[in-house]
Amino acid sequence: MSGLDQAHQAFFEANASRTSQFYKLFEHSDEMRHVSVLGMRSSLSGFFRSVPLDREGRLDFPGSPELWAVAAGHSATDAHINKLLKKVSKTAAPEVEDSVLLRLAETHSRDSHTVQHSELDNFLAVSRIDAHRAEPLDERSALILAQRYDEYGGAYAYFTDLTALTASDFTQFFAAADHIKSHPPLAANFQLGELDALVEWICLLRRRQAIGDNEARKLFQYVADHFASAADVAAYADASLDSSRAILAACNAGNGQASPDDQIRACMLGVNGAQLSSVRGKAFQGVLGRQNVPRLENLFSVFDAVKTLSGNGPMHDEISTLRTDVAGLPRIELPQDIKSLGKEKDVLISYGLADATKRVEEMAQKAGKRKPNRKAIQKLAQELLAQLQPQITAALAGPVYAYFLRPTDLVVSEDPLLLRKHRYFDYVSPEAIRGSLIAESRFVPQSEGTGSYFEGGFALFGVGAGQAAVVGWKSGAGSSADAAVAQIAALRGTIWDSLTEVDQRLLALRIAIAGEWIFESARVPEAFEALNDATIGLLSLSRRADLLNGIKARDWRKAQEAVTLADRLSLGGKYLEHFKSDPWQSPVARELREVAGENTAPHLDVLGPLRHHALGCPHSHLLSDAPYEEYERHLFPSEVAERAAEFKVYLAYLADRVGVGPAALADVAEPLLDKAFRSAQLTEPRDWHSLLAAYASVSAADLETALQP
Amino acid sequence: MRKAKFLILICAAAAVLSLALVDRAQDNAGVIKVEVHLVEVYATVFDHKGYYVDGLGRGSFEVYEDGKRQQISSFETQSQGLSCAILLDTSGSMAEALPRVKNSIVKFIDQLDSHDMVAIYTFDQRLVTRQEFTTDKGMAKRAVLRTRAEGGTALFDSLSEVSLETSARSGKKAIVVFTDGDDNSSALTANTTASRAAKLGIPLYAIAAGEATRSKHLRATLNELSQRTGGATYEVKRPTDTEGVFLDVTHDLQHLYMISYHAPAGPADGRWRKIDLAVKGMKKYSIRAKEGYYPD
């Protein structure tokens, strides 16, 4: 309980019965019995931290409490969902919310990948989506999401961006994915790649606020409808190109004359970031170049020509256009040992253009006849479109790669086939298509065969990109790969231009006032009492004791060392909540109130870690987290790595001290992180203390050097 | 001169430093890009008895690309400063051998000239920079002595990254890698690493010990890597040989010439470019270097 924030501590300790029941549950959990939590999606302690509470500290059930009394997971036909909804309407609200939670926690199952999970996983996943929305999920939406979690949980991070979706949108998306399941694995791999890429485009545009919530919903509907009704391979190509055009039109970045390739770069990076003279724009284009990504402009031109050919107009010009466009698509060099590669070989070979070129020549031949057979030419045009599906998949996925990866990442610079090896689902395994079709992204390193690849969709691709980026990453002593993954993921997902100078000043003032608060607590009893309260659930028991005892003993070193920079930032936020007027006079407090008054909706979340574990989303959130120590005992260090991915806070604080605005940080953040990691001396992977010391080692001189052109 | 103990390969090492990167599929239309490639060729020259030949000048060498003679644009002799990156395997399997290897590397560092620069990297499943390039031999030696053995072996990733980092340095360069086991943690394949190493052309001196000497696959990879870069591969058969092998590498490095020329303009077709290197009027001399390169 000491590891929970105040609100959750209050909830679980509201009465003896609740405390006792949840203690018993925890006492008998695998986690408590020190059984490996490998394969468990949610730990109980994680659940205790994440239970959604409303402002009054009551459980906030997505949909309704009744729904969670009947949700049973693992079955998701429309008929079954309707049946469950009827049952919900007849179920009386449980008197004690605990009974619902306990039922969820005690219902366990295993999916096809032998991952053990309980209904709590469904509940937390749905409540995390709910927490991101302005309008709460209705019962039907919540039930659909709960029931489809086993199968499509890997896509749920998308729904934390697309927060206006309704039950019919979710249903149509799942129908589109189910439809893909009915196709042969290799074709399904490309179709799923297109679907994932388009949805991620919408998410990235939404995240940058290049499109509104309702616009994002409409685009999502458009994509899902097209994919759910695609009848053949050519129809998927058609659906992909048509949808991508609709997305670009909605974003409307740059001028109308820009090529679609320039447009998508501007939509994803913002007009300034997308300039090819900028570091970010250059890097984006560098990834596309190194991965030989086909140009959207070429493919749109093919698409238009095929459409024109389906009418009754003249054919020669269109066929000539097709010839030029197909010739302009990138050729790839296949590995020498390609013959020994099984299904991977088939995927890579399908990127070849010999058949597409042949189709164009056949069309030209037929069109050259005195009485050309228009229907036969139209059929060939559709076949051509189908044959270009791998190229279309690469063209749509390419910008997502370019957004999250860098041309200097070893796997990007050294492996030109990385993008084309992407397994949108595990098509190599015959069972996979019947299982969870959409999985969260992950990077699969291997030095055998064709080498490493990405697996899964693009939901949480930032984390997968972090895993890829640390290949060859130079660090100081100690195993810090997880820390580097979490931090790179947090940096690359950052939309720096949403952070203002006032935000940065607010951050620095919060940190400064926390320092004063600690110091003044020795003199002002009211301040000490408030600090005592504010540190509950923020500091571990031992660090809290060090802080409070240090203050009492005037041992300032001990007191100051008990709190990290992020702890101070959190305390600074609590200062304004605790004190409506300042208990001591200070210019810092005065300026803080002034700046906080001006900046009522700060963008400090931008500076937080990417909350993959905590919130199941691809966004940075600056939360008042449980103490670092709470995460140390997990078998894998990825959770403590996420918790301690606080480099951006250190960087923004340093920038404020030096007088550098946040706009300048985007280009220098990663080189400075690299410097910090080279100096890191971790004793073991969970050594967050040494990690934070490495972040703090980046100096003003380092920042100034990095800023020099 | 000291007699070389190993097979002499007659080939030429080449590095292509791309001064302008060209994106293939997504080039920005309308921008004219000019590529200037500087090819670095590292060479060690032996007389007919297998002894090192030192003291040759720029005018003594002739370099040909695809049969056409090239003008040497810069030349560094064996006496000029070297940037030497030492990449040491500290995976778990090295626990027993590591103390002896550390001592040998310390002696190796002592053998380097005072103006040579040395960097220390170690790898298990990750690459760790123990010491950036420095002329301070004491710091480099302390960095070596601080290492300990644990974890898996990501040889290919580490080698690729160190090659890329070292290639950014000017002047003569070399990489010395010591490993005792096959790669089990890399994300890059042996082919990718070999291809990159060949393109960068920094001579790689690979020292294999323990399991690495028994793995045919790894031996073949190390041989390929060193041959394609103009370096050499050594095997430590018995632990007591370690020091002697490092001494051989030291001698090799002390007799290294670097010759560079501007690559002739040609289509960016990625085709193999053959390099021939000769010492004027000395047909009996043999030259160890790489026999060509693939332009980047």
Short mmCIF file of C-alpha atoms in Angstrom, two decimals, chain A residues 333-341 345 348 417 449-450, chain B residues 191 195 224 228 294:
data_model
loop_
_atom_site.label_atom_id
_atom_site.label_comp_id
_atom_site.label_asym_id
_atom_site.label_seq_id
_atom_site.Cartn_x
_atom_site.Cartn_y
_atom_site.Cartn_z
CA GLU A 333 18.78 -6.59 -53.81
CA LEU A 334 17.81 -9.98 -52.43
CA PRO A 335 20.12 -11.85 -50.05
CA GLN A 336 22.39 -14.39 -51.73
CA ASP A 337 21.05 -17.26 -49.61
CA ILE A 338 17.42 -16.40 -50.35
CA LYS A 339 16.59 -19.93 -51.49
CA SER A 340 17.04 -21.32 -48.00
CA LEU A 341 14.64 -18.92 -46.35
CA LYS A 345 11.76 -15.79 -49.26
CA LEU A 348 10.87 -10.71 -50.23
CA LEU A 417 15.45 -4.94 -46.13
CA GLY A 449 18.76 -16.00 -41.85
CA THR A 450 17.72 -12.63 -43.20
CA ASN B 191 26.98 -10.76 -44.03
CA SER B 195 29.70 -5.85 -46.08
CA GLU B 224 36.31 -12.83 -44.43
CA ARG B 228 38.08 -7.83 -46.96
CA TYR B 294 31.79 -2.02 -53.44
#
